[in-house]
C-alpha positions as a printed Julia matrix, in Angstrom:
463×3 Matrix{Float64}:
  -1.5    13.34    9.96
  -0.13   10.06    8.63
   2.43    8.45   10.93
   5.07    5.78   10.29
   5.26    6.79    6.64
   8.76    6.23    5.28
  10.52    7.36    2.14
  11.43    4.72   -0.39
  14.17    2.88    1.47
  17.37    1.26    0.33
  18.04   -0.82    3.44
  18.33   -4.51    2.67
  16.6    -6.43    5.47
  19.19   -7.94    7.75
  17.76  -11.42    7.28
  18.66  -11.18    3.58
  22.02   -9.56    4.09
  23.63  -11.6     6.83
  22.64  -14.55    8.98
  21.86  -12.72   12.19
  19.84  -14.54   14.82
  18.18  -12.18   17.25
  17.3   -12.71   20.85
  16.65  -16.44   21.05
  13.07  -15.64   22.03
  10.81  -18.61   22.57
   7.15  -18.43   23.49
   7.38  -20.67   26.54
   6.69  -20.81   30.24
   8.8   -18.47   32.32
   9.98  -16.32   29.4
  11.6   -13.1    30.64
  11.13  -14.1    34.26
   7.48  -14.99   33.89
   7.76  -17.42   36.81
   5.75  -20.23   35.24
   3.15  -20.73   32.55
   1.32  -17.63   31.45
  -2.32  -17.7    32.58
  -4.86  -18.26   29.83
  -6.56  -15.13   28.54
 -10.08  -14.45   29.6
 -12.63  -15.26   26.87
 -12.83  -12.53   24.27
 -15.86  -10.46   25.05
 -17.22  -10.26   21.51
 -19.87   -7.97   20.11
 -22.05   -8.02   23.21
 -19.27   -6.31   25.13
 -18.78   -3.84   22.28
 -22.45   -2.93   22.47
 -22.16   -2.45   26.21
 -19.11   -0.26   25.73
 -20.86    2.24   23.48
 -22.17    5.54   24.78
 -25.13    4.95   27.06
 -27.35    7.06   29.27
 -25.05    6.22   32.19
 -22.05    7.96   30.6
 -19.33    7.55   28.0
 -17.87    4.09   27.44
 -14.62    3.26   25.64
 -13.13    0.29   23.8
  -9.32    0.11   23.59
  -7.57   -2.19   21.09
  -3.87   -2.93   21.63
  -2.27   -3.54   18.24
   1.3    -4.54   17.36
   2.69   -4.17   13.83
   5.33   -5.99   11.75
   5.79   -9.31   13.58
   9.07   -8.56   15.36
  10.37  -11.38   17.57
  10.52   -9.06   20.58
   6.73   -8.73   20.42
   6.68  -12.05   22.27
   7.47   -9.96   25.33
   4.34   -7.93   24.64
   2.29  -11.08   24.08
   3.42  -12.46   27.43
   2.45   -9.24   29.16
  -1.0    -9.26   27.57
  -1.57  -12.83   28.68
  -0.28  -12.12   32.18
  -2.83   -9.31   32.45
  -5.55  -11.46   30.81
  -5.94   -8.89   28.03
  -6.4    -9.53   24.29
  -4.36   -7.95   21.52
  -4.09   -7.81   17.73
  -0.76   -8.57   15.99
  -0.46   -7.47   12.34
   2.23   -9.73   10.85
   3.6    -9.76    7.25
   3.38  -13.43    6.24
   6.53  -13.19    4.11
   8.59  -12.28    7.18
   7.4   -15.17    9.35
  10.27  -17.39   10.47
  13.04  -15.02    9.4
  15.73  -14.02   11.91
  14.42  -11.28   14.16
  10.77  -12.07   13.4
   8.12  -14.36   14.85
   8.16  -18.0    13.77
   5.04  -19.75   12.53
   5.0   -21.94   15.65
   5.11  -18.83   17.85
   2.3   -17.15   15.92
   0.17  -20.29   16.14
   0.69  -20.47   19.89
  -0.2   -16.81   20.27
  -3.4   -17.43   18.33
  -4.18  -20.54   20.41
  -3.83  -18.47   23.59
  -6.47  -16.0    22.38
  -4.44  -13.27   20.66
  -5.67  -12.08   17.27
  -3.42  -12.29   14.19
  -4.01   -9.77   11.42
  -2.66   -9.23    7.9
   0.02   -6.67    7.0
   0.83   -7.65    3.35
   3.33  -10.35    2.39
   6.44   -8.13    2.29
   5.35   -4.96    4.14
   5.01   -3.11    0.83
   4.05    0.54    0.47
   0.91   -0.23   -1.52
   0.37    3.1    -3.37
   3.92    2.79   -4.75
   3.19   -0.41   -6.71
   0.86   -1.27   -9.58
  -2.58   -2.66   -8.88
  -1.62   -6.28   -9.66
   1.29   -6.16   -7.22
  -0.85   -4.5    -4.55
  -3.46   -7.24   -4.91
  -0.82   -9.94   -4.61
   0.57   -8.29   -1.48
  -2.82   -8.1     0.24
  -4.67  -11.16   -1.1
  -1.76  -13.6    -1.03
  -0.9   -12.48    2.49
  -4.35  -13.43    3.71
  -4.27  -16.67    1.69
  -0.97  -17.57    3.38
  -2.51  -17.15    6.82
  -5.63  -19.14    6.04
  -3.46  -21.82    4.46
  -1.64  -22.08    7.79
  -4.96  -22.53    9.57
  -5.01  -19.03   11.08
  -8.2   -17.1    10.24
  -7.39  -13.43    9.69
 -10.05  -10.76    9.22
  -8.21   -7.56   10.23
  -5.58   -5.67    8.22
  -3.2    -2.75    8.82
  -1.69   -0.6     6.05
   2.13   -0.68    5.97
   3.58    2.82    6.38
   0.0     4.06    6.84
  -0.1     4.39    3.05
  -3.6     4.14    1.6
  -6.12    5.63   -0.77
  -9.42    4.56   -2.35
  -7.64    1.9    -4.45
  -6.02    0.3    -1.42
  -9.28    0.27    0.55
 -11.03   -1.53   -2.31
  -8.24   -4.1    -2.59
  -8.34   -4.89    1.13
 -12.11   -5.32    0.99
 -11.98   -7.5    -2.13
  -9.3    -9.72   -0.56
 -11.73  -10.68    2.19
 -10.74   -8.54    5.15
 -13.4    -7.03    7.41
 -11.37   -4.0     8.52
  -8.14   -2.08    7.92
  -6.4     0.24   10.38
  -4.51    3.39    9.44
  -2.55    5.77   11.68
  -2.54    9.39   12.7
  -6.1    10.62   12.13
  -7.12   10.66   15.8
  -6.03   13.21   18.37
  -2.68   12.39   19.98
  -1.45   13.75   23.3
   2.1    13.57   21.94
   1.47   15.88   18.99
  -1.92   17.61   19.41
  -1.07   20.4    16.95
  -0.53   17.88   14.15
  -4.14   16.75   14.35
  -5.85   19.63   16.12
  -9.25   19.07   14.52
  -9.16   15.29   14.77
 -11.59   13.37   16.99
 -10.32   11.63   20.11
 -11.82    8.26   19.18
 -13.12    6.22   16.27
 -16.83    5.47   16.09
 -18.35    2.04   16.76
 -19.04    0.82   14.15
 -16.49    2.87   12.16
 -17.94    4.87    9.23
 -15.46    3.14    6.9
 -14.17   -0.18    8.27
 -11.35   -0.07    5.69
 -10.1     3.27    7.05
 -10.17    2.7    10.81
  -8.66    5.74   12.47
  -6.02    5.59   15.22
  -3.64    7.99   16.96
  -0.02    8.23   15.89
   2.03    5.15   16.75
   3.94    4.83   20.0
   7.55    6.0    19.65
  10.47    6.77   21.93
   9.05   10.2    22.72
   6.02    8.71   24.48
   5.96    8.2    28.24
   3.79    6.08   30.48
   1.92    9.26   31.37
   1.25    9.96   27.7
  -0.31    6.52   27.24
  -2.49    6.95   30.3
  -3.55   10.44   29.24
  -4.37    9.17   25.73
  -6.84    6.72   27.26
  -8.21    9.21   29.79
  -8.88   11.71   27.02
 -10.66    9.06   24.97
 -12.74    8.01   27.99
 -14.22   11.51   28.1
 -15.56   11.03   24.56
 -16.38    7.33   24.31
 -15.96    5.16   21.24
 -12.96    3.15   20.06
  -9.25    3.83   20.64
  -6.83    1.58   18.7
  -3.27    1.98   20.03
  -0.29    0.95   17.89
   3.06   -0.48   19.0
   6.01   -2.0    17.14
   9.12   -3.23   18.97
   8.9    -4.21   22.64
  12.43   -3.59   23.88
  14.75   -1.32   25.83
  16.37    1.14   23.43
  16.5    -1.11   20.37
  14.37    1.17   18.17
  12.89    4.66   18.04
   9.48    2.97   17.68
  10.01    0.57   20.58
   8.19    0.52   23.91
  10.26   -0.58   26.93
   8.81   -3.76   28.47
   8.56   -2.07   31.87
   6.53    0.79   30.37
   4.17   -1.65   28.67
   3.8    -3.65   31.89
   2.98   -0.58   33.96
   0.53    0.66   31.33
  -1.29   -2.68   31.35
  -1.25   -2.67   35.17
  -3.16    0.62   34.94
  -5.37   -0.3    31.97
  -6.69   -3.71   33.05
  -8.7    -2.38   36.05
 -10.26    0.37   33.91
 -13.03   -2.1    33.1
 -14.62   -0.92   36.34
 -14.76    2.58   34.82
 -16.42    1.44   31.57
 -13.26    0.9    29.48
 -13.1    -2.48   27.73
 -10.02   -3.92   26.0
 -10.93   -5.91   22.88
  -9.16   -7.2    19.76
  -9.98   -5.51   16.48
 -12.03   -8.41   15.11
 -14.32   -8.33   18.15
 -15.02   -4.63   17.6
 -15.69   -4.85   13.86
 -17.31   -8.29   13.69
 -18.03  -10.19   10.5
 -17.36  -13.68    9.19
 -14.14  -15.27    7.94
 -14.4   -15.05    4.16
 -12.75  -17.29    1.58
  -9.2   -16.39    0.5
  -8.29  -15.09   -2.95
  -4.75  -16.03   -4.01
  -3.33  -14.42   -7.15
   0.0   -16.23   -7.09
   3.24  -15.62   -8.96
   3.48  -14.94  -12.72
   4.62  -17.78  -14.97
   8.32  -18.25  -15.64
   9.8   -16.86  -18.85
   9.97  -19.5   -21.62
  13.36  -21.19  -22.19
  15.72  -18.92  -24.11
  13.87  -15.72  -23.16
  15.28  -12.97  -20.94
  13.42  -12.91  -17.6
  14.69   -9.48  -16.49
  12.28   -6.59  -16.94
  13.77   -3.24  -17.96
  17.28   -4.68  -17.7
  18.6    -1.97  -20.03
  17.96    0.61  -17.26
  16.47    3.07  -19.75
  13.34    3.85  -17.68
  13.79    5.7   -14.38
  11.22    6.41  -11.66
  11.69    8.2    -8.32
  15.42    8.5    -8.98
  15.85    4.76   -9.54
  15.82    2.52  -12.61
  12.33    1.09  -13.14
  11.96   -2.38  -11.6
  15.33   -2.07   -9.82
  16.27   -0.99   -6.31
  19.6    -0.11   -4.71
  19.8    -2.02   -1.44
  22.31   -1.95    1.39
  23.03   -3.01    4.93
  25.65   -2.17    7.55
  27.36    1.15    8.29
  27.88    2.99    5.02
  26.37    5.7     2.84
  24.92    4.69   -0.54
  23.86    6.86   -3.47
  22.62    5.88   -6.91
  22.34    8.13   -9.95
  21.62    7.91  -13.62
  24.64    8.28  -15.88
  24.85    8.83  -19.61
  28.0     6.71  -19.8
  26.13    3.57  -20.8
  27.17    0.3   -22.38
  24.03    0.17  -24.5
  21.24    2.68  -24.95
  21.31    6.07  -23.26
  21.6     5.34  -19.53
  23.36    3.2   -16.96
  23.2     3.2   -13.15
  26.07    4.38  -10.96
  26.06    3.13   -7.35
  28.57    4.68   -4.94
  29.43    3.62   -1.38
  31.02    6.22    0.9
  31.92    6.27    4.58
  32.3     2.51    4.59
  32.61    0.76    7.95
  30.71   -2.48    7.36
  28.09   -4.17    5.19
  27.55   -3.99    1.44
  25.37   -2.51   -1.3
  24.1    -3.57   -4.71
  21.59   -2.66   -7.42
  19.19   -5.49   -8.21
  15.73   -6.26   -9.62
  13.03   -5.52   -7.06
  12.39   -8.18   -4.44
   8.64   -8.16   -5.06
   5.85  -10.68   -5.72
   5.72  -10.52   -9.5
   5.57   -7.13  -11.16
   9.36   -6.83  -11.49
  11.22   -9.82  -10.05
  12.42  -12.24  -12.79
  10.1   -15.27  -12.74
  11.86  -18.64  -12.96
  11.09  -22.36  -13.04
  12.31  -24.75  -10.31
  15.03  -27.14  -11.4
  16.17  -24.99  -14.32
  19.61  -23.37  -14.49
  19.97  -19.8   -15.73
  22.77  -17.68  -17.13
  22.85  -14.22  -15.65
  24.72  -11.37  -17.23
  25.48   -7.73  -16.47
  27.88   -5.19  -17.97
  29.87   -3.18  -15.44
  32.75   -0.9   -14.59
  33.97   -0.73  -10.99
  36.6     1.0    -8.89
  36.67   -1.87   -6.37
  36.09   -5.64   -6.36
  32.47   -6.83   -6.56
  30.7   -10.15   -6.02
  27.56  -11.44   -7.79
  24.86  -12.4    -5.3
  21.63  -14.36   -5.85
  18.32  -14.41   -3.98
  15.18  -16.44   -4.63
  11.51  -16.09   -3.74
   9.55  -18.93   -2.16
   6.02  -19.98   -3.09
   4.57  -17.96   -0.18
   6.41  -14.82   -1.32
   9.34  -14.74    1.1
  12.81  -13.88   -0.21
  15.93  -15.71    0.94
  19.65  -15.58    0.16
  20.67  -18.3    -2.3
  24.17  -18.21   -3.75
  27.32  -16.14   -4.27
  29.28  -16.14   -7.52
  32.97  -15.66   -8.27
  34.34  -12.21   -7.3
  35.25   -9.7    -9.98
  38.26   -7.39  -10.05
  38.12   -3.61  -10.5
  37.43   -2.51  -14.07
  37.91    1.19  -14.72
  37.49    2.86  -18.07
  36.48   -0.34  -19.89
  33.17   -2.16  -19.79
  33.32   -5.81  -18.8
  30.56   -8.41  -18.85
  29.9   -10.74  -15.97
  28.38  -14.03  -17.13
  27.57  -16.69  -14.56
  25.66  -19.97  -14.74
  23.47  -20.34  -11.66
  22.87  -23.53   -9.72
  19.55  -25.29  -10.36
  16.64  -23.23   -9.06
  15.46  -24.72   -5.74
  12.15  -26.57   -5.49
   9.29  -24.18   -4.78
  11.17  -21.07   -5.93
   9.17  -18.73   -8.17
  11.58  -15.85   -8.9
  15.19  -14.75   -8.48
  17.04  -11.47   -8.14
  20.72  -10.69   -8.47
  23.26   -7.88   -8.35
  26.94   -6.99   -8.08
  27.7    -6.49   -4.4
  30.16   -3.79   -3.38
  31.7    -4.49    0.04
  33.95   -1.43    0.31
  34.03    2.24   -0.55
  33.88    2.71   -4.31
  31.64    2.97   -7.35
  30.14    0.33   -9.61
  28.33    1.29  -12.84
  26.02   -1.35  -14.29
  23.97   -1.82  -17.45
  22.39   -4.59  -19.51
  21.06   -7.01  -16.88
  19.94  -10.39  -18.32
  18.73  -13.75  -17.0
  18.17  -16.51  -19.55
  17.33  -20.15  -18.87
């Protein structure tokens, strides 16, 4: 069973939609009532401890790895708990999300690493790798690792976003210099034993395929403290390696969040299990291997002056119910649908985006916020003229985003609002500000901030 696998989503990340600062978390002494500086972690045991933890003539031995995915800011609570218990952990963080509201800052990640916690790769933008072409998948994996090494943080372990992988993805991770890659759902889980009835209870040490490291299903709101303890007890009867996966560390903020009190009580129970032959180690200590050189692919070159930078702007090609190289995105409380319509300005097709049940937020159709396969590549300092034909039952607003050199996307500018246009096609034409230094691509769309429908066609961006 593959866990944490999501359908192609339309939710615009909150850090791109609105300026929302979350939590005010700071990795500092006394955080969340810590009562003073967190004690330093004990030295990581390394491969000698792994060898000692394997099955021996004296009985089964187990290695547990505590892994945290996605780089949420509330994982600082988990980091503090690990350090308080003198236990290591592995944090898989998308480098393109570092420093964004609601996510770990680079300073926080560096301090976590300095205190003995492992940082692992999770792609630049948390992309579902099988959904993109091979060049984009390589950029996501290789450039992510290059970002980390460029920041002085050696990463050797990787986790697949959405647990989405196949032979192609395993090869890419290996070629990008990682020593291991963790998936989800192919070990027995006490929460859903019928879903993986024939699965083993633990991974082998060393794993048969280090780029397909097996793990139980991720922790979610259905898990209890007893489930976590029983997961470890069951694995102890078999010996081997048990990677456990967490996401948010919070009370009720997410259906894949673990309450801090539950994590604390689990670690209270787990730390003394060393006396029973159960070691807690980070992933890199279990797998081993050297830190290999990075391989950065980088962004494609900008379109020459006078050439249209938008790919498939005519919306004639459709894939998975969406125009190729475009994505409907939204945030807030509303319901968004997109469909192909034969009422086009040019060619055969246009895209109709409808917002219903509006309470808050906005929605728009725009070129994919990716690393290069679809996003319009631009040159810093140059101004561009964007254009799109539209009809709309409600006012819309052109919005602009740009991509930084490390692959992160950020909100840039808002254009003049448009009035409803029903029955007659109108063209929006807007001259952008100068592209910021370091920007490598832009994306844009007509934002609908109310219930209504906007039909678009003929996207262009010329500089």
